[in-house]
CSV table of C-alpha atoms in Angstrom, one decimal:
chain,number,residue,atom,x,y,z
B,1,MET,CA,26.2,146.1,126.2
B,2,ASN,CA,29.5,147.2,124.8
B,3,GLY,CA,31.8,148.5,127.7
B,4,LYS,CA,33.5,151.4,124.6
B,5,PRO,CA,31.1,153.7,123.7
B,6,VAL,CA,29.4,153.8,127.4
B,7,LEU,CA,32.5,154.6,129.1
B,8,THR,CA,32.9,157.4,125.5
B,9,ILE,CA,29.4,159.7,126.2
B,10,ALA,CA,29.9,158.9,130.6
B,11,ARG,CA,33.8,160.7,129.8
B,12,ARG,CA,31.4,163.6,127.1
B,13,GLU,CA,29.2,164.2,129.9
B,14,TYR,CA,31.7,164.7,132.8
B,15,ILE,CA,33.5,166.4,130.6
B,16,ALA,CA,30.8,168.8,129.9
B,17,ARG,CA,29.3,168.7,133.9
B,18,VAL,CA,32.8,169.9,134.5
B,19,ARG,CA,33.4,173.0,132.6
B,20,THR,CA,29.9,174.4,133.4
B,21,LYS,CA,30.6,177.7,134.8
B,22,SER,CA,28.0,176.8,137.9
B,23,PHE,CA,30.0,173.1,138.1
B,24,VAL,CA,33.4,175.7,139.1
B,25,VAL,CA,31.4,178.5,141.2
B,26,MET,CA,29.7,175.7,143.4
B,27,THR,CA,33.2,173.9,143.0
B,28,VAL,CA,34.5,177.6,144.6
B,29,LEU,CA,31.8,178.3,146.9
B,30,ILE,CA,31.2,175.7,149.0
B,31,PRO,CA,34.3,175.7,151.0
B,32,LEU,CA,34.4,179.4,150.9
B,33,ILE,CA,30.9,178.9,153.3
B,34,MET,CA,32.0,175.2,154.7
B,35,GLY,CA,34.7,177.4,156.0
B,36,ALA,CA,33.2,181.5,156.7
B,37,SER,CA,29.8,179.2,158.9
B,38,VAL,CA,32.4,177.9,161.0
B,39,ALA,CA,35.5,180.6,161.4
B,40,ILE,CA,32.1,183.7,162.3
B,41,PRO,CA,30.5,181.8,164.8
B,42,MET,CA,34.6,181.7,165.8
B,43,PHE,CA,34.8,185.1,166.2
B,44,LEU,CA,31.4,185.8,166.7
B,45,VAL,CA,32.8,183.4,170.5
B,46,LYS,CA,36.1,186.1,170.6
B,47,ALA,CA,34.3,189.4,169.9
B,48,ASP,CA,31.5,188.4,172.5
B,49,SER,CA,33.9,187.1,175.1
B,50,PRO,CA,33.7,188.3,178.6
B,51,ARG,CA,33.1,192.0,180.0
B,52,GLN,CA,33.0,192.6,184.2
B,53,ARG,CA,29.8,192.7,185.2
B,54,VAL,CA,27.7,194.6,188.0
B,55,LEU,CA,25.7,193.4,190.0
B,56,ALA,CA,23.2,194.7,193.0
B,57,VAL,CA,21.7,192.4,195.3
B,58,ALA,CA,19.0,192.7,198.1
B,59,ASP,CA,19.3,189.5,199.9
B,60,GLU,CA,16.5,189.4,202.8
B,61,THR,CA,17.8,186.7,203.7
B,62,GLY,CA,21.0,187.4,205.2
B,63,LEU,CA,23.1,184.4,204.0
B,64,VAL,CA,22.3,184.1,200.6
B,65,PHE,CA,24.8,187.3,199.4
B,66,ASP,CA,27.5,186.1,201.5
B,67,SER,CA,27.4,182.4,200.2
B,68,LEU,CA,27.8,184.3,196.1
B,69,ARG,CA,31.7,183.7,196.9
B,70,SER,CA,31.8,181.3,192.9
B,71,LEU,CA,30.3,184.7,191.5
B,72,ARG,CA,33.1,187.1,193.2
B,73,GLU,CA,36.4,185.1,192.9
B,74,GLU,CA,35.8,185.1,188.6
B,75,ARG,CA,38.6,186.5,186.9
B,76,LEU,CA,38.3,187.8,183.1
B,77,ALA,CA,41.5,187.2,181.6
B,78,ASP,CA,43.5,191.2,182.3
B,79,GLY,CA,42.4,189.2,186.0
B,80,ARG,CA,40.2,191.7,187.0
B,81,PRO,CA,36.5,190.2,188.5
B,82,ARG,CA,34.4,188.4,185.9
B,83,TYR,CA,31.4,190.4,189.0
B,84,VAL,CA,31.0,193.3,190.2
B,85,VAL,CA,28.2,191.6,193.3
B,86,GLU,CA,27.4,194.7,195.7
B,87,ARG,CA,25.0,194.9,198.5
B,88,VAL,CA,21.8,196.7,198.5
B,89,PRO,CA,19.3,197.2,201.7
B,90,ALA,CA,16.8,194.4,202.3
B,91,THR,CA,14.3,198.2,201.8
B,92,PRO,CA,11.6,199.0,199.7
B,93,ARG,CA,13.5,202.2,199.6
B,94,ALA,CA,16.6,201.0,198.2
B,95,VAL,CA,14.8,198.5,195.9
B,96,SER,CA,13.2,201.0,194.1
B,97,ASP,CA,16.6,203.4,193.6
B,98,ALA,CA,18.1,200.2,192.2
B,99,ARG,CA,15.4,198.9,190.0
B,100,GLY,CA,16.3,202.9,188.7
B,101,LEU,CA,19.8,202.3,188.5
B,102,VAL,CA,19.5,199.0,186.1
B,103,GLU,CA,17.4,201.4,183.6
B,104,LEU,CA,20.2,204.1,184.2
B,105,GLU,CA,22.7,200.9,182.7
B,106,ALA,CA,24.5,201.6,186.8
B,107,TYR,CA,24.2,197.6,187.2
B,108,ASP,CA,24.5,195.4,184.8
B,109,ALA,CA,21.7,193.5,186.5
B,110,PHE,CA,19.7,193.7,190.6
B,111,VAL,CA,18.5,190.5,192.1
B,112,PHE,CA,16.2,190.4,195.0
B,113,VAL,CA,16.3,187.9,197.3
B,114,PRO,CA,13.3,187.4,199.1
B,115,ALA,CA,13.3,186.2,202.6
B,116,GLY,CA,11.8,182.9,202.2
B,117,ALA,CA,13.7,181.8,198.8
B,118,VAL,CA,15.6,179.1,201.0
B,119,ASP,CA,11.7,177.7,201.0
B,120,GLY,CA,11.7,178.2,197.7
B,121,LEU,CA,10.1,181.7,197.1
B,122,PRO,CA,11.9,182.7,193.3
B,123,VAL,CA,15.0,185.3,193.2
B,124,THR,CA,13.6,187.6,190.4
B,125,CYS,CA,16.9,188.9,188.4
B,126,PHE,CA,15.9,193.2,187.0
B,127,THR,CA,17.7,193.9,183.8
B,128,ASN,CA,17.9,196.8,181.4
B,129,GLY,CA,15.9,195.4,178.6
B,130,VAL,CA,16.5,191.3,177.0
B,131,PRO,CA,19.3,189.8,178.9
B,132,ASN,CA,22.5,187.4,177.5
B,133,SER,CA,21.2,184.0,178.0
B,134,ARG,CA,24.0,182.7,178.9
B,135,GLU,CA,24.9,185.6,181.6
B,136,ILE,CA,22.0,185.2,182.9
B,137,ASP,CA,21.8,181.6,183.5
B,138,HIS,CA,25.4,181.4,185.1
B,139,ILE,CA,24.3,184.1,187.2
B,140,GLY,CA,21.3,181.9,188.6
B,141,ALA,CA,23.9,178.7,189.0
B,142,ALA,CA,25.7,180.7,191.0
B,143,PHE,CA,22.2,182.1,193.5
B,144,ASN,CA,20.9,178.3,193.1
B,145,ARG,CA,24.3,176.8,194.6
B,146,ALA,CA,23.7,179.0,197.5
B,147,LEU,CA,20.6,178.6,198.2
B,148,ILE,CA,21.0,175.4,197.8
B,149,ALA,CA,24.3,175.1,200.3
B,150,LEU,CA,21.6,176.9,202.4
B,151,ARG,CA,19.4,173.9,203.3
B,152,LEU,CA,22.0,171.5,203.2
B,153,ALA,CA,23.7,173.7,206.0
B,154,ARG,CA,20.3,173.4,207.5
B,155,GLU,CA,19.6,170.3,207.7
B,156,GLY,CA,22.7,169.6,209.5
B,157,LEU,CA,24.9,168.0,206.5
B,158,ASP,CA,27.8,168.6,204.3
B,159,PRO,CA,27.2,171.3,200.9
B,160,ALA,CA,31.4,170.7,200.2
B,161,ARG,CA,30.4,166.9,200.9
B,162,ILE,CA,27.3,166.5,199.6
B,163,THR,CA,29.2,167.5,196.5
B,164,ALA,CA,31.7,165.3,196.2
B,165,LEU,CA,29.6,161.9,196.8
B,166,THR,CA,26.6,163.2,194.2
B,167,ARG,CA,29.6,164.1,192.0
B,168,SER,CA,28.7,162.2,188.2
B,169,VAL,CA,31.6,160.6,186.1
B,170,PRO,CA,31.6,160.2,182.5
B,171,PHE,CA,29.7,157.5,181.2
B,172,ASP,CA,32.3,155.7,177.3
B,173,VAL,CA,30.0,153.4,175.4
B,174,VAL,CA,33.4,150.9,173.6
B,175,ALA,CA,31.7,149.2,170.4
B,176,LEU,CA,32.9,145.9,170.8
B,177,LYS,CA,33.6,144.1,167.1
B,178,LYS,CA,34.8,140.7,166.4
B,179,GLY,CA,38.5,140.8,164.5
B,180,ALA,CA,38.1,145.0,165.1
B,181,ALA,CA,40.1,146.6,167.9
B,182,PRO,CA,37.6,148.1,170.0
B,183,LYS,CA,36.1,151.5,169.1
B,184,THR,CA,33.8,154.6,171.0
B,185,ALA,CA,31.0,154.6,170.4
B,186,GLN,CA,29.9,158.0,169.6
B,187,ALA,CA,33.3,157.9,167.0
B,188,ALA,CA,31.5,155.4,164.9
B,189,PHE,CA,27.7,157.4,165.2
B,190,ALA,CA,29.0,160.5,164.2
B,191,ALA,CA,31.6,159.2,161.6
B,192,VAL,CA,28.3,157.5,159.2
B,193,MET,CA,26.1,160.5,160.5
B,194,ALA,CA,28.1,162.4,158.4
B,195,MET,CA,28.2,159.9,155.3
B,196,VAL,CA,24.8,160.6,155.8
B,197,ILE,CA,24.0,163.5,155.9
B,198,LEU,CA,26.6,163.8,152.9
B,199,MET,CA,25.0,161.0,151.0
B,200,TYR,CA,21.3,162.7,151.2
B,201,ILE,CA,22.4,166.5,150.7
B,202,SER,CA,25.0,165.0,147.6
B,203,LEU,CA,21.1,163.0,146.2
B,204,THR,CA,19.6,165.9,146.2
B,205,MET,CA,21.7,167.8,144.9
B,206,TYR,CA,22.9,166.3,141.9
B,207,GLY,CA,20.2,163.8,141.5
B,208,ALA,CA,18.4,166.8,140.5
B,209,PHE,CA,21.1,167.6,137.7
B,210,THR,CA,21.3,163.6,135.9
B,211,THR,CA,16.8,164.7,135.3
B,212,GLN,CA,18.3,167.6,133.7
B,213,SER,CA,20.6,166.5,132.2
B,214,VAL,CA,18.4,163.6,130.8
B,215,VAL,CA,15.5,166.1,129.9
B,216,ASN,CA,18.2,168.2,128.1
B,217,ASP,CA,18.8,165.5,125.3
B,218,LYS,CA,15.6,164.1,124.4
B,219,THR,CA,15.1,168.1,123.0
B,220,SER,CA,18.6,167.7,122.2
B,221,ARG,CA,20.1,167.0,117.8
B,222,VAL,CA,22.9,165.4,118.8
B,223,VAL,CA,20.9,162.4,120.7
B,224,GLU,CA,19.5,161.5,117.8
B,225,ILE,CA,23.0,160.6,116.8
B,226,LEU,CA,23.7,158.8,119.5
B,227,VAL,CA,21.2,156.5,119.6
B,228,SER,CA,21.7,155.7,115.8
B,229,THR,CA,24.8,154.3,117.1
B,230,VAL,CA,24.8,153.2,120.4
B,231,SER,CA,21.5,151.3,122.7
B,232,PRO,CA,19.4,153.5,125.2
B,233,THR,CA,20.4,151.2,127.9
B,234,GLU,CA,24.8,152.0,126.8
B,235,LEU,CA,23.5,155.5,127.1
B,236,MET,CA,21.5,155.8,130.3
B,237,TYR,CA,24.5,153.8,131.4
B,238,GLY,CA,26.5,156.7,130.3
B,239,LYS,CA,25.1,159.5,131.1
B,240,ILE,CA,24.3,158.4,134.6
B,241,SER,CA,28.2,157.0,135.0
B,242,GLY,CA,29.1,160.7,133.7
B,243,THR,CA,26.7,162.6,135.4
B,244,GLY,CA,27.2,160.4,138.7
B,245,PHE,CA,31.9,160.9,139.0
B,246,ALA,CA,31.7,164.1,137.9
B,247,GLY,CA,29.4,164.7,141.0
B,248,LEU,CA,31.7,162.7,143.3
B,249,THR,CA,34.4,164.7,141.3
B,250,GLN,CA,33.3,168.0,143.4
B,251,LEU,CA,32.9,165.7,146.7
B,252,GLY,CA,35.6,164.8,146.6
B,253,ILE,CA,37.4,168.4,146.5
B,254,TRP,CA,35.4,169.8,149.0
B,255,VAL,CA,36.6,167.1,151.5
B,256,ALA,CA,40.0,167.5,150.6
B,257,VAL,CA,39.3,170.4,151.5
B,258,THR,CA,37.5,170.1,154.3
B,259,LEU,CA,40.2,167.6,155.3
B,260,GLY,CA,42.8,170.6,155.0
B,261,VAL,CA,40.6,173.1,157.2
B,262,SER,CA,41.1,170.4,160.2
B,263,ILE,CA,44.8,169.4,160.0
B,264,GLY,CA,44.6,173.4,160.3
B,265,MET,CA,42.8,173.2,163.5
B,266,PRO,CA,42.8,170.4,165.0
B,267,GLU,CA,40.3,171.7,167.8
B,268,SER,CA,37.7,172.0,165.3
B,269,ALA,CA,34.0,169.5,164.9
B,270,ILE,CA,35.3,169.6,162.3
B,271,ALA,CA,38.2,167.6,163.0
B,272,LYS,CA,37.3,165.9,165.6
B,273,THR,CA,34.7,164.1,162.7
B,274,PHE,CA,37.4,163.4,160.4
B,275,HIS,CA,39.1,161.7,163.6
B,276,ALA,CA,36.1,159.9,163.8
B,277,VAL,CA,35.9,158.0,160.6
B,278,ALA,CA,39.5,157.4,160.7
B,279,ASP,CA,37.9,154.9,163.4
B,280,VAL,CA,35.2,153.6,161.3
B,281,SER,CA,36.0,151.2,158.0
B,282,ILE,CA,36.0,153.7,155.8
B,283,PRO,CA,36.3,151.8,151.9
B,284,ALA,CA,33.1,150.4,153.2
B,285,LEU,CA,31.5,153.6,153.8
B,286,ILE,CA,32.5,154.6,150.0
B,287,VAL,CA,31.6,151.2,148.5
B,288,PHE,CA,27.7,152.6,150.2
B,289,PHE,CA,28.2,155.8,149.9
B,290,VAL,CA,29.0,155.5,145.9
B,291,SER,CA,26.2,152.8,144.9
B,292,GLY,CA,24.0,154.2,146.7
B,293,PHE,CA,24.3,157.4,144.6
B,294,PHE,CA,24.4,155.4,141.3
B,295,LEU,CA,21.1,153.4,142.1
B,296,TYR,CA,19.3,157.2,143.2
B,297,ALA,CA,20.8,158.7,139.4
B,298,SER,CA,19.7,156.1,137.7
B,299,LEU,CA,15.7,156.7,138.9
B,300,TYR,CA,16.4,160.8,138.7
B,301,ALA,CA,17.1,159.0,135.4
B,302,GLY,CA,13.6,158.0,135.4
B,303,VAL,CA,12.8,160.7,135.6
B,304,GLY,CA,14.2,162.7,132.9
B,305,ALA,CA,12.9,160.1,130.6
B,306,ILE,CA,9.0,159.9,131.4
B,307,CYS,CA,9.7,164.3,130.8
B,308,THR,CA,8.9,166.5,128.6
B,309,THR,CA,10.6,169.9,129.6
B,310,ASN,CA,12.8,170.9,133.2
B,311,GLU,CA,9.9,171.9,134.9
B,312,GLU,CA,8.1,168.5,134.4
B,313,ALA,CA,11.0,166.9,136.2
B,314,GLY,CA,10.9,169.7,138.5
B,315,GLN,CA,7.2,167.9,139.8
B,316,LEU,CA,7.6,164.7,139.4
B,317,GLN,CA,10.6,164.5,140.7
B,318,LEU,CA,8.8,164.7,144.8
B,319,PRO,CA,8.2,160.7,144.4
B,320,VAL,CA,12.0,159.7,144.5
B,321,SER,CA,13.0,162.9,146.8
B,322,LEU,CA,9.6,161.8,149.3
B,323,LEU,CA,12.5,157.9,148.7
B,324,LEU,CA,15.4,159.3,149.9
B,325,MET,CA,13.6,161.7,152.7
B,326,VAL,CA,12.0,158.3,153.7
B,327,ALA,CA,15.6,156.2,153.7
B,328,PHE,CA,16.8,160.0,155.6
B,329,PHE,CA,14.7,160.6,158.1
B,330,LEU,CA,14.9,155.8,159.1
B,331,ALA,CA,18.8,156.2,159.0
B,332,MET,CA,18.1,158.7,161.7
B,333,SER,CA,15.1,156.7,164.2
B,334,GLY,CA,18.2,153.9,163.7
B,335,VAL,CA,20.9,156.1,165.5
B,336,ASN,CA,18.7,155.0,168.8
B,337,ASP,CA,18.7,151.0,168.3
B,338,PRO,CA,21.1,150.1,165.1
B,339,GLY,CA,20.3,146.7,166.0
B,340,SER,CA,16.2,146.9,165.6
B,341,THR,CA,15.0,144.5,163.2
B,342,LEU,CA,13.2,146.8,161.3
B,343,THR,CA,16.7,148.8,160.4
B,344,ALA,CA,18.5,144.8,159.7
B,345,VAL,CA,15.0,144.0,157.2
B,346,LEU,CA,15.1,147.6,155.7
B,347,SER,CA,18.3,147.6,154.9
B,348,TYR,CA,18.3,145.0,152.9
B,349,VAL,CA,15.7,147.0,151.0
B,350,PRO,CA,18.1,148.9,148.1
B,351,PHE,CA,16.5,151.8,147.7
B,352,PHE,CA,17.2,151.9,151.7
B,353,ALA,CA,21.0,149.6,152.1
B,354,PRO,CA,22.5,152.6,150.9
B,355,ILE,CA,22.2,154.6,154.4
B,356,LEU,CA,21.1,152.0,156.7
B,357,MET,CA,23.6,149.5,155.9
B,358,MET,CA,26.2,151.7,155.4
B,359,LEU,CA,24.9,152.9,160.2
B,360,ARG,CA,24.6,149.8,160.3
B,361,PHE,CA,28.1,148.1,159.4
B,362,GLY,CA,30.0,151.6,160.5
B,363,VAL,CA,28.5,150.8,164.4
B,364,GLY,CA,29.5,146.9,163.8
B,365,GLU,CA,25.5,145.5,163.5
B,366,ALA,CA,26.4,144.2,159.9
B,367,SER,CA,29.2,142.3,159.6
B,368,TRP,CA,30.3,141.7,155.6
B,369,PHE,CA,29.0,138.9,154.3
B,370,ASP,CA,25.5,140.9,155.8
B,371,ALA,CA,27.1,144.0,153.5
B,372,ALA,CA,28.6,142.0,150.6
B,373,VAL,CA,24.2,140.9,150.4
B,374,SER,CA,22.9,144.3,151.0
B,375,LEU,CA,25.9,146.3,148.4
B,376,VAL,CA,24.2,143.0,145.6
B,377,GLY,CA,20.3,144.6,145.6
B,378,ILE,CA,21.4,147.5,145.8
B,379,MET,CA,23.4,146.9,142.0
B,380,LEU,CA,21.1,144.5,140.5
B,381,THR,CA,18.2,147.0,141.3
B,382,THR,CA,20.3,150.3,140.1
B,383,ALA,CA,21.4,147.5,135.8
B,384,ILE,CA,17.8,147.0,136.2
B,385,ILE,CA,16.4,150.3,136.6
B,386,ALA,CA,19.8,151.6,134.3
B,387,THR,CA,18.2,149.4,131.4
B,388,ALA,CA,14.8,150.3,132.1
B,389,VAL,CA,15.1,153.9,131.7
B,390,GLY,CA,16.9,152.8,128.5
B,391,ARG,CA,13.8,151.3,127.3
B,392,ILE,CA,11.9,154.6,128.1
B,393,PHE,CA,13.9,157.0,127.1
B,394,ARG,CA,13.8,154.9,123.4
B,395,VAL,CA,11.0,155.7,122.8
B,396,GLY,CA,10.3,158.9,125.7
B,397,ILE,CA,12.7,161.1,122.2
B,398,LEU,CA,10.1,160.8,120.4
B,399,MET,CA,7.3,161.7,122.8
B,400,THR,CA,6.8,166.4,122.9
B,401,GLY,CA,4.3,167.8,123.4
B,402,LYS,CA,3.1,165.8,127.4
B,403,ARG,CA,4.4,163.6,129.5
B,404,ALA,CA,4.2,160.6,129.7
B,405,SER,CA,1.3,159.4,132.0
B,406,LEU,CA,1.8,155.4,133.5
B,407,THR,CA,0.5,153.3,131.6
B,408,GLU,CA,2.1,154.1,129.0
B,409,VAL,CA,5.5,153.7,130.8
B,410,ILE,CA,4.5,151.0,131.8
B,411,ARG,CA,3.3,149.9,127.3
B,412,TRP,CA,7.1,151.4,126.4
B,413,LEU,CA,8.4,149.3,128.3
B,414,ARG,CA,7.0,145.7,127.6
B,415,LYS,CA,7.6,146.9,123.7
B,416,ALA,CA,11.2,147.2,124.6
């Protein structure tokens, strides 16, 4: 196989793809959507900042109200109390009046504490309409703390002492790998999962582009000229490479923009993910990402070589998409135990290796030798598939009107 025609075709495919309006629009639109997905929640959180709320409490125990010190001590940013807690007599008439005032929005909530609440009877909170779940959870936690403190005091125990003795401590997991600096397992998992998700999304998106490009060429006069000057295998290598690098270019732009955003927002989740990626072997992750990208791109190109229309190709892409989904779900399962035998064995299967070996290597469960063996398998499989796709394409360009059957595809491969 001559490398010069492959480069020429790859350059043609690359330029044709990056000059399309859809490429330009998506390159600009996706970062805007990503930026909005980060900025809008932050804006909503600020807009939904806590406001002063008035609570009415009817306490039949006579003890809980005085124990709500934590609620009364909370302050808003301007120094005002976050909660104004008012005592309501625990009489039927007063309780009925308090419920009516909630409906009139004079109170934000009315809490009724029955006499048996310390022994486990439920405390009831009345609100006007559907409440803010975070506020209700916060208020409920304060009442629970008060009731637990009363139970402990009744048993002669010091609530503050019990709280101090039962306070949980952080449990940090540090992954050790020979010849490498220790790193937190959480950081490694975050980095690898970010790469796995990015690979899944990019392959789903750009695989369809590869299929469409091959199908369009089969119905174009240009392909007749190309096939007369280069071999079908060289044509497929060029098409897969050109379309693939166009996709990687777009991904690179998105990652660069995201990196820029993370620098400006060092406390954001995106920034923390990039810091996590920096703790992992980035070159290895990139190599597996690119190799997996071209492996699945060759499969999608095979779909295009078999089909005669984009509608047919859309249906036949399902098996390839399912194969990719299986690899993705195996990675999700492997996160719980990346050192399991099943994950280790499947990480050498070429169609699962780009994702599973990337997962194992990223968290320190695979050596450089393991990664190299897996990578060789991916590259050989990609070469075999691309060669087979070229042979199918050579015969497929003569087929019109119907999609080739599996028997016909096998016959084409034998004849080629």
